[in-house]
Coordinates of C-alpha atoms in Angstrom, one line a residue:
Chain A
M1 CA 112.2 143.2 220.2
Q2 CA 109.9 146.0 219.4
A3 CA 106.4 145.2 218.3
K4 CA 105.3 145.7 214.8
I5 CA 101.9 146.9 215.8
S6 CA 101.1 148.3 219.3
A7 CA 97.5 149.4 219.8
R8 CA 97.0 150.9 223.3
Q9 CA 93.7 151.7 224.8
I10 CA 92.0 151.8 221.4
T11 CA 88.3 153.2 221.8
K12 CA 85.8 153.7 219.1
R13 CA 82.5 155.3 219.6
Y14 CA 79.8 156.2 217.0
P15 CA 76.7 158.3 217.1
V16 CA 73.8 156.1 216.6
K17 CA 70.3 157.6 216.5
G18 CA 71.5 160.4 218.7
Q19 CA 73.1 158.1 221.2
E20 CA 76.7 157.1 221.6
F21 CA 77.5 153.6 220.8
T22 CA 80.8 152.1 221.9
A23 CA 82.2 149.7 219.5
L24 CA 85.6 149.3 221.1
D25 CA 86.5 150.0 224.6
R26 CA 90.2 150.5 225.6
F27 CA 91.4 147.6 223.5
D28 CA 95.1 146.7 223.6
L29 CA 97.1 144.5 221.2
E30 CA 100.7 144.0 220.4
V31 CA 101.8 142.1 217.4
G32 CA 105.4 141.1 216.6
E33 CA 107.1 141.2 213.3
G34 CA 106.2 138.2 211.3
E35 CA 103.6 137.1 213.9
F36 CA 100.2 135.6 212.9
V37 CA 97.7 136.9 215.4
C38 CA 94.0 135.9 215.4
I39 CA 91.3 137.9 217.1
V40 CA 88.2 136.0 218.2
G41 CA 85.1 137.5 219.5
P42 CA 81.3 137.1 219.5
S43 CA 79.5 138.8 216.6
G44 CA 79.1 142.5 216.9
C45 CA 82.1 142.9 219.3
G46 CA 83.9 145.4 217.3
K47 CA 86.6 143.2 215.9
S48 CA 86.1 144.4 212.4
T49 CA 86.1 148.0 213.7
F50 CA 89.5 147.3 215.1
L51 CA 90.8 145.9 211.9
R52 CA 89.5 148.9 210.0
I53 CA 91.4 151.2 212.4
L54 CA 94.6 149.1 211.8
A55 CA 93.9 149.6 208.1
G56 CA 93.5 153.4 208.4
L57 CA 90.0 153.2 207.2
Y58 CA 88.5 154.4 210.5
E59 CA 90.0 156.8 213.0
P60 CA 89.9 155.8 216.6
T61 CA 88.0 158.0 219.1
A62 CA 90.8 157.7 221.7
G63 CA 93.9 155.6 222.3
E64 CA 97.2 155.3 220.4
L65 CA 98.2 153.1 217.5
I66 CA 101.8 152.6 216.5
I67 CA 102.9 150.7 213.4
R68 CA 106.5 150.4 212.8
R69 CA 107.8 150.5 209.3
S70 CA 110.4 148.0 208.2
S71 CA 110.7 148.7 204.5
G72 CA 112.1 151.8 202.7
L73 CA 114.1 152.9 205.7
N74 CA 117.6 152.6 204.2
G75 CA 117.0 153.9 200.7
G76 CA 115.1 150.7 199.8
A77 CA 111.6 150.9 198.1
P78 CA 108.9 151.3 200.7
K79 CA 106.3 148.7 200.7
P80 CA 102.6 149.5 201.3
L81 CA 101.9 149.4 205.1
N82 CA 99.0 147.0 204.9
S83 CA 96.5 145.2 202.5
M84 CA 93.2 143.9 203.5
I85 CA 91.2 140.8 202.6
F86 CA 87.5 141.3 203.1
Q87 CA 84.8 139.0 204.1
E88 CA 82.7 140.2 201.3
Y89 CA 85.7 139.6 198.9
A90 CA 85.4 143.2 197.7
I91 CA 86.8 142.5 194.3
F92 CA 85.7 144.9 191.5
P93 CA 83.0 143.5 189.3
W94 CA 84.1 145.5 186.4
R95 CA 87.7 144.2 186.4
T96 CA 88.8 140.9 185.1
V97 CA 90.5 138.5 187.6
L98 CA 94.0 139.7 186.4
D99 CA 93.1 143.4 186.5
N100 CA 91.6 142.9 190.1
V101 CA 95.0 141.3 191.2
M102 CA 96.9 144.2 189.6
F103 CA 94.9 146.9 191.3
G104 CA 97.2 147.7 194.2
L105 CA 100.3 147.7 192.0
E106 CA 98.5 150.0 189.5
M107 CA 97.7 152.4 192.2
R108 CA 101.3 152.4 193.3
N109 CA 102.3 153.1 189.6
V110 CA 104.2 149.8 189.1
A111 CA 105.1 149.5 185.4
R112 CA 102.6 147.6 183.3
R113 CA 104.7 144.7 182.4
E114 CA 106.0 144.2 185.9
R115 CA 102.6 144.3 187.6
R116 CA 101.3 141.8 185.0
A117 CA 104.2 139.4 185.8
I118 CA 103.6 139.7 189.6
A119 CA 99.9 139.3 189.3
N120 CA 100.3 136.3 187.1
A121 CA 102.7 134.7 189.6
Y122 CA 100.2 135.1 192.4
L123 CA 97.3 133.9 190.3
E124 CA 99.4 130.7 189.6
K125 CA 99.8 130.3 193.4
V126 CA 96.1 130.4 194.0
G127 CA 95.4 128.3 191.0
L128 CA 93.4 130.9 189.1
R129 CA 95.9 131.4 186.2
R130 CA 93.4 129.8 183.7
Y131 CA 90.6 132.2 184.8
K132 CA 92.5 135.4 184.6
D133 CA 90.4 136.9 181.9
R134 CA 87.1 136.1 183.6
Y135 CA 84.9 138.7 185.3
P136 CA 83.9 138.1 189.0
Y137 CA 80.3 137.2 188.1
Q138 CA 81.7 134.1 186.4
L139 CA 83.4 132.9 189.6
S140 CA 82.3 130.9 192.6
G141 CA 82.7 132.4 196.1
G142 CA 85.8 130.4 196.8
M143 CA 87.4 131.7 193.5
K144 CA 86.4 135.3 194.3
Q145 CA 88.2 135.0 197.7
R146 CA 91.2 133.5 196.0
V147 CA 91.3 136.6 193.7
S148 CA 91.1 138.8 196.9
I149 CA 94.0 136.9 198.5
A150 CA 96.1 137.1 195.4
R151 CA 95.4 140.8 195.2
A152 CA 96.5 141.3 198.8
F153 CA 99.6 139.2 198.5
A154 CA 100.7 140.7 195.0
N155 CA 100.5 144.2 196.7
D156 CA 103.4 142.9 199.0
P157 CA 102.4 144.8 202.1
E158 CA 104.3 144.8 205.4
I159 CA 101.1 143.7 207.2
L160 CA 98.1 141.5 206.0
L161 CA 94.8 142.3 207.5
M162 CA 92.0 139.7 207.1
D163 CA 88.5 140.2 208.1
E164 CA 86.8 136.8 208.4
P165 CA 88.0 136.1 204.9
F166 CA 86.5 132.6 204.9
G167 CA 83.4 133.3 206.9
A168 CA 81.0 133.1 203.8
L169 CA 82.4 129.9 202.3
D170 CA 81.3 126.4 202.8
E171 CA 83.3 124.1 205.1
Q172 CA 85.2 122.3 202.3
T173 CA 86.2 125.3 200.3
K174 CA 87.2 127.0 203.6
T175 CA 89.5 124.1 204.7
L176 CA 91.1 124.2 201.3
L177 CA 91.7 128.0 201.3
Q178 CA 93.1 127.8 204.9
Q179 CA 95.6 125.3 203.6
E180 CA 96.5 127.6 200.7
L181 CA 96.8 130.5 202.9
L182 CA 99.1 128.8 205.3
R183 CA 101.4 127.7 202.4
M184 CA 101.5 131.2 201.0
W185 CA 102.2 132.7 204.4
E186 CA 105.1 130.3 205.0
E187 CA 106.9 131.7 202.0
D188 CA 107.6 135.1 203.6
R189 CA 105.9 135.1 206.9
K190 CA 104.3 138.5 206.8
T191 CA 102.8 140.0 209.9
V192 CA 99.1 139.0 210.0
V193 CA 96.1 140.2 212.0
Y194 CA 93.2 137.8 211.3
I195 CA 89.7 138.3 212.4
T196 CA 87.4 135.1 212.8
H197 CA 84.6 133.9 214.9
S198 CA 85.8 130.3 214.4
I199 CA 87.9 129.0 217.3
E200 CA 89.3 126.2 215.3
E201 CA 90.3 128.5 212.5
A202 CA 92.1 130.7 215.0
I203 CA 94.1 127.9 216.6
L204 CA 94.9 126.3 213.1
L205 CA 96.2 129.6 211.7
G206 CA 97.5 131.8 214.5
D207 CA 100.7 132.0 216.7
R208 CA 98.5 133.8 219.3
V209 CA 94.7 134.1 219.8
A210 CA 93.3 137.3 221.4
V211 CA 89.8 136.8 222.7
M212 CA 87.5 139.9 222.8
T213 CA 84.4 140.5 225.0
A214 CA 81.0 141.1 223.7
Q215 CA 80.1 144.7 222.8
P216 CA 81.8 147.0 223.7
G217 CA 84.9 145.1 222.6
R218 CA 87.5 144.8 225.3
N219 CA 90.4 142.4 226.0
K220 CA 89.2 139.1 227.5
H221 CA 92.2 137.0 227.4
Q222 CA 95.0 135.8 225.2
L223 CA 96.8 132.5 224.6
R224 CA 99.8 131.5 222.7
V225 CA 99.5 128.6 220.3
E226 CA 102.7 126.7 220.4
L227 CA 101.7 124.1 217.8
P228 CA 104.6 123.4 215.4
R229 CA 104.8 125.0 211.9
P230 CA 104.3 124.5 209.1
R231 CA 100.8 123.4 209.9
D232 CA 98.1 121.8 208.0
P233 CA 94.6 120.6 208.7
K234 CA 95.8 117.3 210.0
I235 CA 96.8 119.1 213.3
K236 CA 93.2 119.3 214.1
T237 CA 93.3 115.6 215.0
T238 CA 95.8 116.2 217.9
V239 CA 94.7 116.3 221.5
R240 CA 96.7 119.6 222.0
F241 CA 94.6 121.2 219.3
T242 CA 91.4 120.3 221.0
E243 CA 92.6 121.4 224.3
L244 CA 93.5 124.8 223.0
C245 CA 90.1 125.1 221.3
Y246 CA 88.5 124.3 224.6
E247 CA 90.6 126.9 226.4
V248 CA 89.5 129.6 224.0
W249 CA 85.9 128.5 224.3
Q250 CA 86.0 128.7 228.1
G251 CA 86.9 132.4 227.9
L252 CA 84.5 133.0 225.0
E253 CA 81.4 131.2 226.2
S254 CA 80.1 133.8 228.7
E255 CA 80.7 136.6 226.1
V256 CA 78.7 134.8 223.5
V257 CA 75.8 134.3 226.0
K258 CA 76.0 138.0 226.7
S259 CA 76.0 139.0 223.0
M260 CA 72.9 136.9 222.4
E261 CA 71.2 138.6 225.4
T262 CA 71.7 142.1 224.0
D263 CA 70.3 141.2 220.6
Chain B
M1 CA 58.5 110.4 184.8
A2 CA 56.5 107.3 185.1
V3 CA 55.1 106.8 188.5
Q4 CA 53.7 103.4 189.3
M5 CA 52.3 101.8 192.4
R6 CA 53.1 98.1 192.7
R7 CA 51.1 96.1 194.9
E8 CA 52.7 93.1 196.3
Q9 CA 49.6 91.8 197.9
P10 CA 46.6 92.4 195.6
S11 CA 44.2 92.7 198.6
A12 CA 46.3 95.3 200.5
A13 CA 44.8 98.8 200.6
L14 CA 48.3 100.6 200.6
A15 CA 51.1 100.1 198.1
D16 CA 54.2 98.7 199.8
E17 CA 56.5 100.6 197.6
V18 CA 56.6 103.5 195.3
V19 CA 58.6 102.9 192.1
I20 CA 59.8 105.9 190.1
R21 CA 61.4 105.1 186.8
G22 CA 63.2 107.3 184.3
S23 CA 60.9 108.0 181.3
G24 CA 63.6 107.7 178.7
R25 CA 62.1 110.6 177.0
P26 CA 64.7 112.4 174.7
L27 CA 65.6 115.9 175.9
K28 CA 64.4 118.3 173.2
Q29 CA 64.6 122.0 172.9
S30 CA 61.1 123.4 173.1
T31 CA 62.1 127.1 172.8
L32 CA 61.7 127.1 169.1
R33 CA 58.0 126.5 169.4
Y34 CA 57.6 129.7 171.6
K35 CA 59.7 131.7 169.2
L36 CA 57.5 130.7 166.3
L37 CA 54.4 131.6 168.4
S38 CA 55.7 135.1 169.1
I39 CA 56.6 135.7 165.4
F40 CA 53.3 134.5 164.2
S41 CA 50.9 136.2 166.6
P42 CA 51.6 139.8 165.2
I43 CA 51.6 138.5 161.6
T44 CA 48.1 136.9 162.2
V45 CA 46.9 140.3 163.7
L46 CA 48.1 142.2 160.5
I47 CA 46.5 139.5 158.2
L48 CA 43.1 139.7 160.1
W49 CA 43.3 143.4 159.9
E50 CA 43.8 143.4 156.1
I51 CA 41.0 140.9 155.6
M52 CA 38.6 142.9 157.7
V53 CA 39.2 146.1 155.8
R54 CA 38.9 144.3 152.5
L55 CA 35.5 142.8 153.6
G56 CA 34.4 146.4 154.8
L57 CA 34.1 145.2 158.4
L58 CA 36.7 147.9 159.4
D59 CA 36.4 151.5 158.2
Y60 CA 39.5 152.1 156.0
R61 CA 39.3 156.0 156.8
F62 CA 40.1 155.1 160.5
F63 CA 42.0 151.9 160.1
P64 CA 43.6 151.8 156.7
A65 CA 44.8 148.3 155.8
P66 CA 48.4 147.4 156.4
T67 CA 49.1 147.2 152.6
M68 CA 47.7 150.9 152.3
V69 CA 50.0 152.0 155.1
S70 CA 53.0 150.2 153.6
L71 CA 52.3 151.8 150.3
S72 CA 52.0 155.3 151.8
L73 CA 55.3 154.7 153.8
A74 CA 57.0 153.7 150.6
E75 CA 55.7 156.8 148.8
L76 CA 56.9 159.1 151.7
L77 CA 60.3 157.5 151.5
M78 CA 60.7 157.6 147.7
S79 CA 59.7 161.4 147.7
G80 CA 62.3 162.2 150.3
E81 CA 59.6 163.7 152.4
L82 CA 60.0 161.2 155.2
T83 CA 63.8 161.6 155.4
E84 CA 63.5 165.3 155.9
H85 CA 60.9 164.7 158.8
I86 CA 63.0 162.0 160.4
L87 CA 66.2 164.2 160.2
A88 CA 64.4 167.1 161.7
S89 CA 63.1 165.1 164.6
L90 CA 66.4 163.2 165.0
G91 CA 68.5 166.3 165.1
R92 CA 66.3 167.8 167.8
V93 CA 66.2 164.7 169.9
I94 CA 69.9 164.0 169.8
A95 CA 70.8 167.7 170.5
G96 CA 68.4 167.9 173.4
F97 CA 69.3 164.5 174.7
L98 CA 73.1 165.4 174.9
L99 CA 72.4 168.9 176.2
G100 CA 70.3 167.4 179.0
S101 CA 72.0 164.2 179.9
I102 CA 75.7 165.4 180.2
P103 CA 75.0 167.9 182.8
G104 CA 72.6 165.5 184.4
I105 CA 75.4 162.9 184.7
V106 CA 77.8 165.5 186.3
I107 CA 75.3 167.1 188.7
G108 CA 73.8 163.6 189.6
M109 CA 77.2 162.1 190.4
L110 CA 78.1 165.2 192.5
M111 CA 74.9 164.8 194.4
G112 CA 75.5 161.3 195.0
W113 CA 79.0 161.8 196.2
S114 CA 78.8 164.9 198.3
R115 CA 76.2 165.5 201.0
T116 CA 76.7 169.2 200.5
C117 CA 75.7 169.0 196.8
R118 CA 72.8 166.9 197.7
A119 CA 71.6 169.4 200.2
I120 CA 71.9 172.2 197.7
F121 CA 70.3 170.5 194.7
D122 CA 67.9 167.9 196.1
P123 CA 65.1 170.3 197.0
I124 CA 65.1 171.9 193.6
V125 CA 65.3 168.6 191.7
S126 CA 62.7 166.8 193.8
A127 CA 60.3 169.9 193.4
T128 CA 60.6 170.2 189.7
F129 CA 61.0 166.6 188.7
P130 CA 57.4 165.5 189.1
M131 CA 56.1 168.2 186.7
P132 CA 55.3 167.0 183.3
K133 CA 57.8 168.6 181.1
I134 CA 55.3 169.2 178.3
A135 CA 53.6 171.6 180.6
L136 CA 56.6 173.8 180.2
L137 CA 56.3 174.2 176.5
P138 CA 54.5 177.6 176.5
L139 CA 56.9 179.0 179.0
V140 CA 59.9 177.7 176.9
L141 CA 58.3 179.1 173.8
L142 CA 57.8 182.4 175.5
I143 CA 61.5 182.6 176.5
F144 CA 63.2 181.0 173.4
G145 CA 60.6 181.7 170.7
I146 CA 59.2 179.2 168.2
G147 CA 62.5 178.1 166.9
E148 CA 64.6 174.8 167.0
F149 CA 66.1 175.9 170.3
S150 CA 63.0 175.8 172.3
K151 CA 62.3 172.2 171.2
I152 CA 65.9 171.2 172.0
I153 CA 65.6 172.8 175.4
L154 CA 62.5 171.0 176.4
I155 CA 63.9 167.7 175.5
A156 CA 67.0 168.6 177.4
I157 CA 65.0 169.4 180.5
G158 CA 63.2 166.1 180.3
A159 CA 66.4 164.1 179.9
F160 CA 68.3 166.0 182.5
F161 CA 66.0 165.0 185.5
L162 CA 65.9 161.3 184.7
V163 CA 69.7 161.1 184.2
T164 CA 70.4 163.2 187.3
I165 CA 68.3 161.1 189.6
N166 CA 69.6 157.8 188.2
S167 CA 73.2 159.0 188.3
M168 CA 72.7 160.1 191.9
A169 CA 71.1 156.8 192.9
G170 CA 74.1 155.0 191.3
V171 CA 76.8 156.8 193.2
M172 CA 74.7 156.4 196.5
N173 CA 74.4 152.6 195.8
I174 CA 78.1 151.9 195.4
D175 CA 79.0 149.0 197.6
P176 CA 80.9 150.7 200.5
V177 CA 83.2 147.8 200.9
L178 CA 84.4 148.3 197.3
V179 CA 85.3 151.9 198.2
E180 CA 87.0 150.7 201.3
A181 CA 89.1 148.2 199.3
A182 CA 90.1 150.8 196.7
H183 CA 91.1 153.2 199.5
N184 CA 93.0 150.4 201.3
F185 CA 94.9 149.8 198.0
G186 CA 95.8 153.4 197.6
A187 CA 93.1 154.9 195.3
R188 CA 92.3 158.5 196.1
G189 CA 90.7 161.4 194.4
A190 CA 90.6 161.4 190.7
R191 CA 91.6 157.8 190.6
M192 CA 89.0 156.6 193.0
F193 CA 86.5 158.4 190.9
R194 CA 87.8 156.9 187.5
K195 CA 88.5 153.5 188.7
V196 CA 85.7 152.8 191.1
V197 CA 83.0 155.3 191.2
L198 CA 82.4 155.7 187.5
P199 CA 82.4 152.1 186.5
S200 CA 80.1 151.2 189.5
T201 CA 77.7 154.0 188.5
L202 CA 77.7 153.2 184.9
P203 CA 74.8 150.8 184.9
Y204 CA 72.5 153.3 186.7
I205 CA 73.6 156.1 184.3
F206 CA 72.6 153.8 181.4
T207 CA 69.1 153.2 183.0
G208 CA 68.7 157.0 183.3
L209 CA 69.8 157.3 179.5
R210 CA 67.4 154.7 178.4
L211 CA 64.4 156.2 180.3
S212 CA 65.2 159.7 179.1
L213 CA 65.3 158.6 175.5
G214 CA 61.8 157.4 175.9
V215 CA 60.7 160.7 177.4
S216 CA 62.6 162.6 174.7
L217 CA 60.6 160.9 171.9
I218 CA 57.3 161.7 173.8
I219 CA 58.4 165.4 174.1
I220 CA 59.6 165.8 170.5
V221 CA 56.3 164.4 169.1
A222 CA 54.2 166.5 171.3
T223 CA 56.1 169.8 170.6
E224 CA 56.1 169.0 166.9
F225 CA 52.3 168.7 167.1
V226 CA 52.0 172.3 168.0
A227 CA 55.2 174.1 167.2
A228 CA 56.8 172.8 164.1
N229 CA 56.5 172.7 160.4
K230 CA 58.8 169.6 160.0
G231 CA 59.5 166.4 161.9
I232 CA 57.6 163.2 162.6
G233 CA 55.2 164.8 165.1
F234 CA 54.2 167.4 162.5
L235 CA 53.8 164.6 159.9
I236 CA 51.3 162.8 162.2
W237 CA 49.4 166.0 163.1
I238 CA 49.1 167.4 159.6
S239 CA 48.0 164.0 158.3
W240 CA 45.3 163.8 160.9
Q241 CA 44.2 167.4 160.1
S242 CA 43.9 166.5 156.3
L243 CA 42.5 163.1 157.2
V244 CA 45.2 161.2 155.3
T245 CA 45.1 158.4 157.9
E246 CA 47.6 156.1 156.1
K247 CA 50.3 158.7 156.4
M248 CA 49.5 159.2 160.0
Y249 CA 50.0 155.5 160.6
A250 CA 53.2 155.7 158.6
G251 CA 54.4 158.4 161.0
L252 CA 53.4 156.3 164.1
I253 CA 55.4 153.3 162.6
V254 CA 58.5 155.6 162.1
I255 CA 58.4 156.9 165.7
A256 CA 58.0 153.3 167.0
V257 CA 60.9 152.1 164.8
L258 CA 63.1 155.1 166.0
G259 CA 62.3 154.3 169.6
L260 CA 63.3 150.7 169.1
L261 CA 66.6 151.6 167.3
F262 CA 67.5 154.0 170.0
T263 CA 66.9 151.5 172.7
Y264 CA 68.8 148.9 170.9
G265 CA 71.7 151.2 170.2
L266 CA 71.9 152.2 173.7
E267 CA 71.9 148.6 174.9
K268 CA 74.6 147.6 172.4
L269 CA 76.7 150.6 173.6
G270 CA 76.1 149.6 177.2
R271 CA 77.2 146.1 176.6
M272 CA 80.3 147.4 174.9
L273 CA 81.2 149.7 177.8
M274 CA 80.3 147.2 180.5
P275 CA 81.4 143.8 179.4
W276 CA 81.4 142.8 183.1
G277 CA 77.8 143.6 183.5
R278 CA 75.6 140.6 182.9
D279 CA 74.4 140.5 186.5
I280 CA 74.6 144.3 187.0
T281 CA 72.7 145.4 184.0
E282 CA 70.0 142.8 184.6
K283 CA 69.5 144.1 188.2
T284 CA 68.9 147.6 187.0
R285 CA 66.8 146.7 184.0

């Protein structure tokens, strides 16, 4: 089977104060169709940079990225290649909840009635139907991130890119949203690349976990999470879960120490 | 809250426990008191003023009593003289304000969005902005003559800079993650501008408009002092020269009321255009 995403030797350098800063160094990643891959790494390791390269927001300095389309090939309607969910929510303060969720559809010129119906359906799924006419300033952090999730899912992309989406939320809200995300993902099992610094989260959600080194980001190691699906937070109580967490930590520990030394 | 130290042993130096009980006091709204205070304080000042003039403690030629000022204001209104002055000033302010702020919004936003535009315009704007615009009056009169247009131009210059600088700041302060998100969801070019850049900049534009309205009023009064035969500034000036101080005070009141109405109207318009903006407008206020 061909990979959905193959990133080979991706390198990203920036000029910072006249010097070259290497964010990513020859990073490789393959993601299969319908696979949920989590990338874990110490802070500042360039994992967000990699995701933005996947999203087409940044250009890599070197390397090759291939993303294989699976929609719109035989006359069908093409889907957007990817939609991103940001840590900072990135929902538009001047749009109501409903208008935020419709944004991607609006940009794709989907008819008004249709985009309203789609957005309403996803708002229902994230439990925000009642709040559809509110503005973001009237919402809590967890609700804002639900809007962002609904916006990405409503856009129906081939790939979902998530950049530490629950990083800023409290533990309880986070657990709840992880559960909601898993439930929504199970419905159509889109390809997902998910950035996190939480090992537990990576094991709970992912089919595979890729560990990155401290800056500059390189491949450290990868492991397959063969826990059964559908999953829910109860899986955290199993011995296998704890063993996997420890396995990831073993690879990560020295990198976290390194990243703290360079600070 | 009632705090009570209970001593189990009367001879002990320290209390064994600290007991805090609810006071049972009813919750009452105390805001009314403050509202009444802020209504009564200016009224008190006016009453004191009136009394002092009547008692001869204040010279009525410099400080005409509030009743005298109100009378003169009523007279000016009845005769239609005041309306004429107000309309003259209002016309100049609105024309100059529009003439200055519309290009200000466009150029300011361009400067915020494109580094090239910023490199071109920033030195010119930065160099001329700190100059008091009133200082340009003789130059403007020299170029455009003592007509309506020179007054309008001067107001336009004053409004232009404040709106330009605030619009630029607005575009430069757009949350980059919102632009990234919009880009990721397919917004490009004109739609990126209309759906993201413009609404995000709007609160800053309004700050610029509000500031430049204040400046416009200063400029109109000052120019009418010296180069007009109609307008509120002219009314104040001529009343001073002929020592009809109640009329001068009437003029001052009118200009204050105009300023208040402008600010209020702009705020209403802002709230209408930015219903999302409780937190945003407060941040830029």
